[in-house]
Tab-separated table of C-alpha atoms and ligand atoms in Angstrom:
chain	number	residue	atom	x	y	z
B	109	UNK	CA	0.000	0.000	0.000
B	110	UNK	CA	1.284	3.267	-0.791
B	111	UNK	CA	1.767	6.089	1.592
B	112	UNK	CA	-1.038	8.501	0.929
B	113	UNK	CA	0.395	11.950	1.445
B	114	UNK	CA	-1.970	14.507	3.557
B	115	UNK	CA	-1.808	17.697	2.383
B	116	UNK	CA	-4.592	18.727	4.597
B	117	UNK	CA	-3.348	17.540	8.018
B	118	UNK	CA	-0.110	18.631	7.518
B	119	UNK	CA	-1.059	22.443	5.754
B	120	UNK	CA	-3.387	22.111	9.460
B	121	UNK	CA	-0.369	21.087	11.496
B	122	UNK	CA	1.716	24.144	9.837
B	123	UNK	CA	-1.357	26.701	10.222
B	124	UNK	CA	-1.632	25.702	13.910
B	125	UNK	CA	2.376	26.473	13.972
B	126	UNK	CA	2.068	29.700	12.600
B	127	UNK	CA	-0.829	30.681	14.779
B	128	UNK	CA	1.187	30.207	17.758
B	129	UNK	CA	3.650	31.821	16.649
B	130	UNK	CA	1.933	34.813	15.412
B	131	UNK	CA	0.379	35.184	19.270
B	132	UNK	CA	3.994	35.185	20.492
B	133	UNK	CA	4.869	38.025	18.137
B	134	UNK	CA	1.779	40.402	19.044
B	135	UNK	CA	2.930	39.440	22.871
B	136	UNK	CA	6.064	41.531	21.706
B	137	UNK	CA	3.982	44.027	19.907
B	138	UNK	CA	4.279	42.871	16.539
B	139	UNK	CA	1.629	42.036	13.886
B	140	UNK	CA	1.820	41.002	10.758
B	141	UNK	CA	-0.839	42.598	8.012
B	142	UNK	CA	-1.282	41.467	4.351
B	143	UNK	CA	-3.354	43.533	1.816
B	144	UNK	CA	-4.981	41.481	-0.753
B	145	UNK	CA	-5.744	43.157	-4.211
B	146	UNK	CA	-8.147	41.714	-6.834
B	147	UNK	CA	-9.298	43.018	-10.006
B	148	UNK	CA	-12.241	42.037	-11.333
B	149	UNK	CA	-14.968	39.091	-10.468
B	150	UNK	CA	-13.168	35.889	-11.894
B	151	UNK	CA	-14.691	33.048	-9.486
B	152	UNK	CA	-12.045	31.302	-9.302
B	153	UNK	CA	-10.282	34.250	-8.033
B	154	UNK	CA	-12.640	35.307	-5.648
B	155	UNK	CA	-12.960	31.656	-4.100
B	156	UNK	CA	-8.595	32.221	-3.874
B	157	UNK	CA	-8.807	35.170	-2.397
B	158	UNK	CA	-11.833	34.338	0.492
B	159	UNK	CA	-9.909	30.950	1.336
B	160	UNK	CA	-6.368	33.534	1.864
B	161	UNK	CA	-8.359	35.415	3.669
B	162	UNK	CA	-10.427	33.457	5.987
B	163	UNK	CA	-6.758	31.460	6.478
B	164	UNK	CA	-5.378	35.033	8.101
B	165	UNK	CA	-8.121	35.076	10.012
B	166	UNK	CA	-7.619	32.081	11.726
B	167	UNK	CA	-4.087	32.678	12.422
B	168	UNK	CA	-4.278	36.300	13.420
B	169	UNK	CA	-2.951	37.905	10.107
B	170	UNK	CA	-4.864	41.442	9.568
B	171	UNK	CA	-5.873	41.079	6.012
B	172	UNK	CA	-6.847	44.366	4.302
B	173	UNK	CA	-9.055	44.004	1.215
B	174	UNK	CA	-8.596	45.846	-2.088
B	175	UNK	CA	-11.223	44.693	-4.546
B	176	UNK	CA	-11.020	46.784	-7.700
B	177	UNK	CA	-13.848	46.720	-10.698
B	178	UNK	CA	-12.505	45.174	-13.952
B	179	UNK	CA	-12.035	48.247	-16.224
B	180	UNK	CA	-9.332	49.349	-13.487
B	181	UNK	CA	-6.890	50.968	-15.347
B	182	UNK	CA	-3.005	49.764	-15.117
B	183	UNK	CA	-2.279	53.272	-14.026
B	184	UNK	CA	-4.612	53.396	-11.294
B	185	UNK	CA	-3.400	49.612	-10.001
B	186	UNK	CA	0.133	51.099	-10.303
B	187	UNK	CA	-0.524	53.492	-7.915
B	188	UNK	CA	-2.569	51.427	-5.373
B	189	UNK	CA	0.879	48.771	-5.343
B	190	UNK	CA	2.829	52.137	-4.794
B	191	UNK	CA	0.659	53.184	-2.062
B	192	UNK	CA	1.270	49.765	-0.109
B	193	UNK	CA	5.015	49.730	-0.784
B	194	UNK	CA	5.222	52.574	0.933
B	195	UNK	CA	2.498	52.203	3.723
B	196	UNK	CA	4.632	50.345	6.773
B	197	UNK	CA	1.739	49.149	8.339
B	198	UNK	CA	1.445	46.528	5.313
B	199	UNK	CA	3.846	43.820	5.685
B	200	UNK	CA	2.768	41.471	2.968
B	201	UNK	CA	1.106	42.653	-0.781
B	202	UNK	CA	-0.917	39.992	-2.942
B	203	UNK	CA	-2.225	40.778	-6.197
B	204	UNK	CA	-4.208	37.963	-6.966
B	205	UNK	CA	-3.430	36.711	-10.308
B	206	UNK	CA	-4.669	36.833	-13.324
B	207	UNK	CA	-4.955	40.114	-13.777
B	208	UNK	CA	-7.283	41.466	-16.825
B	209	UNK	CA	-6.011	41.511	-20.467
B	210	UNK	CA	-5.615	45.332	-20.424
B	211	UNK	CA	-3.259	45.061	-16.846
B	212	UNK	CA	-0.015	43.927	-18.096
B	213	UNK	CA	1.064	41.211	-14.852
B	214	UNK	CA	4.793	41.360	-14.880
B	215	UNK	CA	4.491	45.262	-14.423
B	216	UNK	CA	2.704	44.947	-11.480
B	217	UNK	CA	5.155	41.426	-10.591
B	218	UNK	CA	7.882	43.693	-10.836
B	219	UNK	CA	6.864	46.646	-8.971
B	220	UNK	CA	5.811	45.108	-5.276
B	221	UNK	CA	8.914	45.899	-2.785
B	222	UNK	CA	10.627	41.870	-3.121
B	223	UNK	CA	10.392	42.590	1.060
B	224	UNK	CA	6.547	42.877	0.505
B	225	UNK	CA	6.303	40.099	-1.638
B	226	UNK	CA	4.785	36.966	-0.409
B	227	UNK	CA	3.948	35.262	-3.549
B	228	UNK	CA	7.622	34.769	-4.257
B	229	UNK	CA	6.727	35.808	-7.899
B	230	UNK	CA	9.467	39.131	-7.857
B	231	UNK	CA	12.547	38.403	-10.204
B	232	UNK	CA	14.620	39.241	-7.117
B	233	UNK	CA	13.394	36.814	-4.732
B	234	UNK	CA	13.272	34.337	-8.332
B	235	UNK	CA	16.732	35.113	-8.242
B	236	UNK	CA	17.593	34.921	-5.145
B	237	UNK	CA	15.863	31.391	-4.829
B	238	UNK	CA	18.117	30.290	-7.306
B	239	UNK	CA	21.477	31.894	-5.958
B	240	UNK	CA	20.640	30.514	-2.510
B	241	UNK	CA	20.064	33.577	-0.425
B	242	UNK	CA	17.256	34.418	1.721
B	243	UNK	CA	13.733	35.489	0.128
B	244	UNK	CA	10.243	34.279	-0.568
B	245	UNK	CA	9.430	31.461	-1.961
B	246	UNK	CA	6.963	30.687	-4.821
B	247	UNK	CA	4.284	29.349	-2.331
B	248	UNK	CA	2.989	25.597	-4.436
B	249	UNK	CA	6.618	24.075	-4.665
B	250	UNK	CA	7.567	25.461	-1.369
B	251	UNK	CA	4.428	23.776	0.322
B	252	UNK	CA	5.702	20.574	-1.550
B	253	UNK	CA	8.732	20.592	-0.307
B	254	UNK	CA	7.339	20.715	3.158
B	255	UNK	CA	4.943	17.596	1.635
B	256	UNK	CA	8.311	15.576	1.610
B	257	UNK	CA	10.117	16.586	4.581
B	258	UNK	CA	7.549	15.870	6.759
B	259	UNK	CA	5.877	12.643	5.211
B	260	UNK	CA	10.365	11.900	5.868
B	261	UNK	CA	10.998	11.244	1.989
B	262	UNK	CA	14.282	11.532	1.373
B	263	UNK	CA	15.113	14.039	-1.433
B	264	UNK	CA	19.338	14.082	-1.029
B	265	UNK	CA	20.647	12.001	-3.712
B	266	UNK	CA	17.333	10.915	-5.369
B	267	UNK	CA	16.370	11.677	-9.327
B	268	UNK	CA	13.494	13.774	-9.365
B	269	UNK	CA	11.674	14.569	-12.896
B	270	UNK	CA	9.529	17.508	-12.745
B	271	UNK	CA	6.937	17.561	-15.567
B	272	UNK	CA	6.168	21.504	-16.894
B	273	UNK	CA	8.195	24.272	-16.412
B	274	UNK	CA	5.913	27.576	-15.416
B	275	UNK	CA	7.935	30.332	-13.288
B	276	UNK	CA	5.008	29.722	-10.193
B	277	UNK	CA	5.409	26.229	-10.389
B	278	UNK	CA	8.100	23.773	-12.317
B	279	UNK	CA	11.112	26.139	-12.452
B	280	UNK	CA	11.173	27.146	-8.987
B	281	UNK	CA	9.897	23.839	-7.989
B	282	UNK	CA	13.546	22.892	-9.664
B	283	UNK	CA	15.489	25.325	-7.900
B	284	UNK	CA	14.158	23.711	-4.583
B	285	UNK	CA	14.639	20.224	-5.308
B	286	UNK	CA	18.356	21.017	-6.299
B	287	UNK	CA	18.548	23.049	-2.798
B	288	UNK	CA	17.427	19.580	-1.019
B	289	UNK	CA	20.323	17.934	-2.897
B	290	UNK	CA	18.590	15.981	-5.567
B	291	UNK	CA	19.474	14.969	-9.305
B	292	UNK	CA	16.807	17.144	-11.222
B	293	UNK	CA	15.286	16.653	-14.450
B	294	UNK	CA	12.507	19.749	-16.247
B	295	UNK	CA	10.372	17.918	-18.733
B	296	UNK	CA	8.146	20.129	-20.650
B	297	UNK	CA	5.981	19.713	-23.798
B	298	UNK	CA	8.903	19.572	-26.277
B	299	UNK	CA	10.594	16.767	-24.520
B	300	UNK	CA	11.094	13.418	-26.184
B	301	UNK	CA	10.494	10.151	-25.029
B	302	UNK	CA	8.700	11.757	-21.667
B	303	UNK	CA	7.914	8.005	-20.298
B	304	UNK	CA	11.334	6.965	-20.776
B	305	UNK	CA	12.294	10.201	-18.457
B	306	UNK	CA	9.835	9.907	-15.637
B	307	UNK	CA	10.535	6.126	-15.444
B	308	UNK	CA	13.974	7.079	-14.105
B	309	UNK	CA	12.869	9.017	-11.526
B	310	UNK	CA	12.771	8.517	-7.588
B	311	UNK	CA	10.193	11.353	-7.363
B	312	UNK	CA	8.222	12.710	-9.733
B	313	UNK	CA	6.431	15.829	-9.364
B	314	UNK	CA	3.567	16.387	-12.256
B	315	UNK	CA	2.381	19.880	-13.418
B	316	UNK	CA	1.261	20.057	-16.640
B	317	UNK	CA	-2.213	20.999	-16.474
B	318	UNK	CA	-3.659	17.695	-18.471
B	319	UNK	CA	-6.211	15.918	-16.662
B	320	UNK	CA	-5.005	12.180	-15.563
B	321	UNK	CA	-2.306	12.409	-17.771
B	322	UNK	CA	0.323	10.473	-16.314
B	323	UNK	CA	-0.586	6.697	-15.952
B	324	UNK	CA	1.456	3.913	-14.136
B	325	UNK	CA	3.888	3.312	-17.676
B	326	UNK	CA	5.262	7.151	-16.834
B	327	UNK	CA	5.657	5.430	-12.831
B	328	UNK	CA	9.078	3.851	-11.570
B	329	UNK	CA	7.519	0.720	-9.279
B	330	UNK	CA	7.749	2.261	-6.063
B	331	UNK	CA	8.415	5.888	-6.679
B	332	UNK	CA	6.916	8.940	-5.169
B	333	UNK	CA	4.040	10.423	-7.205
B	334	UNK	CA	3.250	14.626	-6.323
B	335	UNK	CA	0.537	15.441	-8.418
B	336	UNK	CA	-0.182	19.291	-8.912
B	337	UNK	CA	-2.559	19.874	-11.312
B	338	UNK	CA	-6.040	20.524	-10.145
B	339	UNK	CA	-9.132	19.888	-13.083
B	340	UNK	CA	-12.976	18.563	-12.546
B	341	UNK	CA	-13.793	15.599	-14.248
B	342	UNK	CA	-16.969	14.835	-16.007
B	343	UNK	CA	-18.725	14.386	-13.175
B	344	UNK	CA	-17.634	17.894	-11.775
B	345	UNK	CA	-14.859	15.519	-9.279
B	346	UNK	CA	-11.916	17.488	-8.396
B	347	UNK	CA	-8.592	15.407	-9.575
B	348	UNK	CA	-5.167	15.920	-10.677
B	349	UNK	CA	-3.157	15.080	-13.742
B	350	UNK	CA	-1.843	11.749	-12.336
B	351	UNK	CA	-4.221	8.890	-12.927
B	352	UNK	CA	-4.294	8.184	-9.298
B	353	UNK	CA	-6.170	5.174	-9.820
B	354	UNK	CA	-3.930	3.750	-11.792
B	355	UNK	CA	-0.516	5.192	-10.286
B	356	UNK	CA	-1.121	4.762	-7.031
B	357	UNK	CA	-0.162	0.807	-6.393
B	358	UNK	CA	2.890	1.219	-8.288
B	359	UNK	CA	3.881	3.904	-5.798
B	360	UNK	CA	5.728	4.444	-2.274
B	361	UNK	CA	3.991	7.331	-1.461
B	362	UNK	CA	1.459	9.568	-4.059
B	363	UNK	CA	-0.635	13.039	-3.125
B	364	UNK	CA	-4.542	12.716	-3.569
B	365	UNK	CA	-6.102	15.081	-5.281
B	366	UNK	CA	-8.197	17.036	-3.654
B	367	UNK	CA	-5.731	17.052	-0.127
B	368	UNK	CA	-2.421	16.802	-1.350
B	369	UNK	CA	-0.467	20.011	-2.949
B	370	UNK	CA	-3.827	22.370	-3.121
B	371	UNK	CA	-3.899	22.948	1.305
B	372	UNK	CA	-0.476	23.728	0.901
B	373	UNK	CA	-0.340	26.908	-1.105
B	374	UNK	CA	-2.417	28.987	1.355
B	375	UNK	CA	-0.055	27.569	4.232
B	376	UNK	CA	3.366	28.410	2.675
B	377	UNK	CA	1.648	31.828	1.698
B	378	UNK	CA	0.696	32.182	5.303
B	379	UNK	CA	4.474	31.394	6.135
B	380	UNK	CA	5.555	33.831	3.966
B	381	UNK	CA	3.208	36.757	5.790
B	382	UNK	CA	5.074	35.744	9.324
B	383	UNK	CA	8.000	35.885	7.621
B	384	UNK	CA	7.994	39.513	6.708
B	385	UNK	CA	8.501	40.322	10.326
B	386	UNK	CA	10.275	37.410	11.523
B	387	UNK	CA	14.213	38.454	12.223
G	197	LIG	P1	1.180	25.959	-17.071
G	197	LIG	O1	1.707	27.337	-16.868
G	197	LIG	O2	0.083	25.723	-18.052
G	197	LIG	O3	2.421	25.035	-17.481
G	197	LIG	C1	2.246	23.708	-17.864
G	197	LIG	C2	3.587	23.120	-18.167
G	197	LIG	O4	3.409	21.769	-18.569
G	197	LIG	C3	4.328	23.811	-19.325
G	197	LIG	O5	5.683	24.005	-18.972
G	197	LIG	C4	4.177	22.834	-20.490
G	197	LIG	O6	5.299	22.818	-21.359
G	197	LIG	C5	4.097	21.509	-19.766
G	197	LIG	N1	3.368	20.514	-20.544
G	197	LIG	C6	2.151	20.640	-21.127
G	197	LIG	N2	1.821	19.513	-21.793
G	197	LIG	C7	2.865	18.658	-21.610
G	197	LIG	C8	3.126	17.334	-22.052
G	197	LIG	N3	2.258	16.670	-22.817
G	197	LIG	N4	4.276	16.753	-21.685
G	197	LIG	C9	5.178	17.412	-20.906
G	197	LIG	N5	4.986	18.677	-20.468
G	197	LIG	C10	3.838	19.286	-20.817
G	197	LIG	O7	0.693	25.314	-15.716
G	197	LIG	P2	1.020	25.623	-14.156
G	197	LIG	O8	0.540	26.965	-13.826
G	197	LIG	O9	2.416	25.230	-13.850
G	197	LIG	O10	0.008	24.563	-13.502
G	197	LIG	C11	0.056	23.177	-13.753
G	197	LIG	C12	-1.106	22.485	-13.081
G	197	LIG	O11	-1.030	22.701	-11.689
G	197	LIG	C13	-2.484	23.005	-13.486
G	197	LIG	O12	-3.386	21.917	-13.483
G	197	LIG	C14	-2.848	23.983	-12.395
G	197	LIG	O13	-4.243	24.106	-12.216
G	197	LIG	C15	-2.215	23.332	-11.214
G	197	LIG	N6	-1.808	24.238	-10.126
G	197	LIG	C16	-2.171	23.890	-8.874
G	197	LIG	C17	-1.753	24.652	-7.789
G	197	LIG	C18	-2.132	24.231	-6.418
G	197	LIG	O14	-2.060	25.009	-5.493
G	197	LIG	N7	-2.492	22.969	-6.238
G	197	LIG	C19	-0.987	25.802	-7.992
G	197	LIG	C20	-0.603	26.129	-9.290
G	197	LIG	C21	-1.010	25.325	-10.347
G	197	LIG	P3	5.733	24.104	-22.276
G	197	LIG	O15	6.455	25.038	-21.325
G	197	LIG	O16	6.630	23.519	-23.290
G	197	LIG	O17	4.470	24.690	-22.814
């Protein structure tokens, strides 16, 4: 029987941490606040953005709410991020992505202070992830690295294949498996002979946004199985873009979909708010 990975009792266990540990810090007189911009009514969106909020709630994060109509101009979103950067009683800014067509994103990426920035999505914490140094992390893979650690898979030394390559998920998701010492692999949609690939791999972490996808001939017998895609079926049931049916007896241990990777983004974004103010 494989290990069945639980992304919601351990994104709990971390929530409860972080709760704790944001009493200490108003103990001491300090709190922690992160304004949450959104643009527009895209449900999925506004489901995001009442989960991230309801999650500060509970921990004792003051969440201030920007919700903008959809024919916001860039300009005036420009100077609402400008306003924030500069207001010091906001520790943490979110623009909840994706932005309307007429808002070009990596603009408004590029200008939140990389301090403020608790999406990890700022070329200088990208960079920094990748040169080693201290910043925020892109919150998915950092919530799957915390998936591993404490389910104790061992990353040091084991081939990892990570299928797709977006900046918020594969790429960084690379940088951090490299960090915990393993032998990484990117496939994407131009690579060649993809089973032949994953079937090396120890671990193999799946985002490429194709419902059930990967069946047990992409599967090592006995590997580890992260599956981060996130689709309804046809009968409107949440899964992933592993087969988990399939995969899951030739695995060691395998995330479900729902309550595997999804709990963990809001967590590792939570970690990110204490960790504005954390010295
Ligand atoms: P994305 O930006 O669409 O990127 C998909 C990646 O998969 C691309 O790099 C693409 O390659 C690659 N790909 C597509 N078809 C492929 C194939 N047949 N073989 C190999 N590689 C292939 O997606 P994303 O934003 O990273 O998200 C991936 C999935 O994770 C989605 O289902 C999304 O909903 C889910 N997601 C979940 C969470 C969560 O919190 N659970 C967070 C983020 C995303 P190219 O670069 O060559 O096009």
């Amino acid at each position: 029987m494989a290990q069945l990975i639980d992304g919601k009792k351990i994104s709990s266990d971390i929530k409860e941490e972080l709760r704790i540990e944001v009493q200490q810090l108003k103990e001491q007189g300090i709190s922690v606040c992160l304004a949450v911009v959104q643009v527009g009514e895209d449900p999925a969106s506004c489901v995001y953005v009442k989960n991230k909020k309801r999650a500060c709630s509970y921990i004792g994060i003051e969440s201030k709410s920007y919700e903008l109509p959809e024919n916001t101009t860039e300009e005036e979103l420009v100077k609402l991020v400008e306003t924030l950067n500069q207001d010091d009683s906001v520790n943490g800014i979110l623009v909840q992505l994706p932005l309307p067509d007429h808002i070009n994103e990596d603009r408004i990426i590029n200008l939140i202070r990389p301090e403020k920035d608790v999406d990890g999505f700022h070329p200088i914490n990208i960079g920094r992830l990748w040169t080693g140094e201290k910043g925020f992390l892109s919150c998915t893979p950092a919530g799957i690295i915390q998936l591993l650690k404490r389910s104790d898979i061992q990353m040091s030394g084991k081939e990892c294949v990570i299928i797709g390559r977006s900046n918020i998920v594969g790429k960084p998701m690379a940088a951090l498996m490299l960090r915990e010492n393993a032998t990484v692999t990117i496939a994407h949609s131009k690579t060649v002979n993809l089973k032949e690939i994953t079937k090396r791999a120890d671990i193999v972490i799946v985002a490429l946004g194709k419902e059930k996808f990967i069946n047990s001939e992409y599967i090592k017998e006995g590997a580890v199985v992260i599956d981060v895609g996130m689709h309804r079926d046809v009968n409107n049931k949440l899964c992933g873009d592993v087969d988990f049916m399939d995969v899951e007896p030739h695995t060691s241990a395998i995330t479900p979909v729902p309550g595997g990777v999804g709990p963990m983004t809001i967590a590792m974004l939570m970690n990110n708010c204490v960790e504005t103010v954390r010295v």
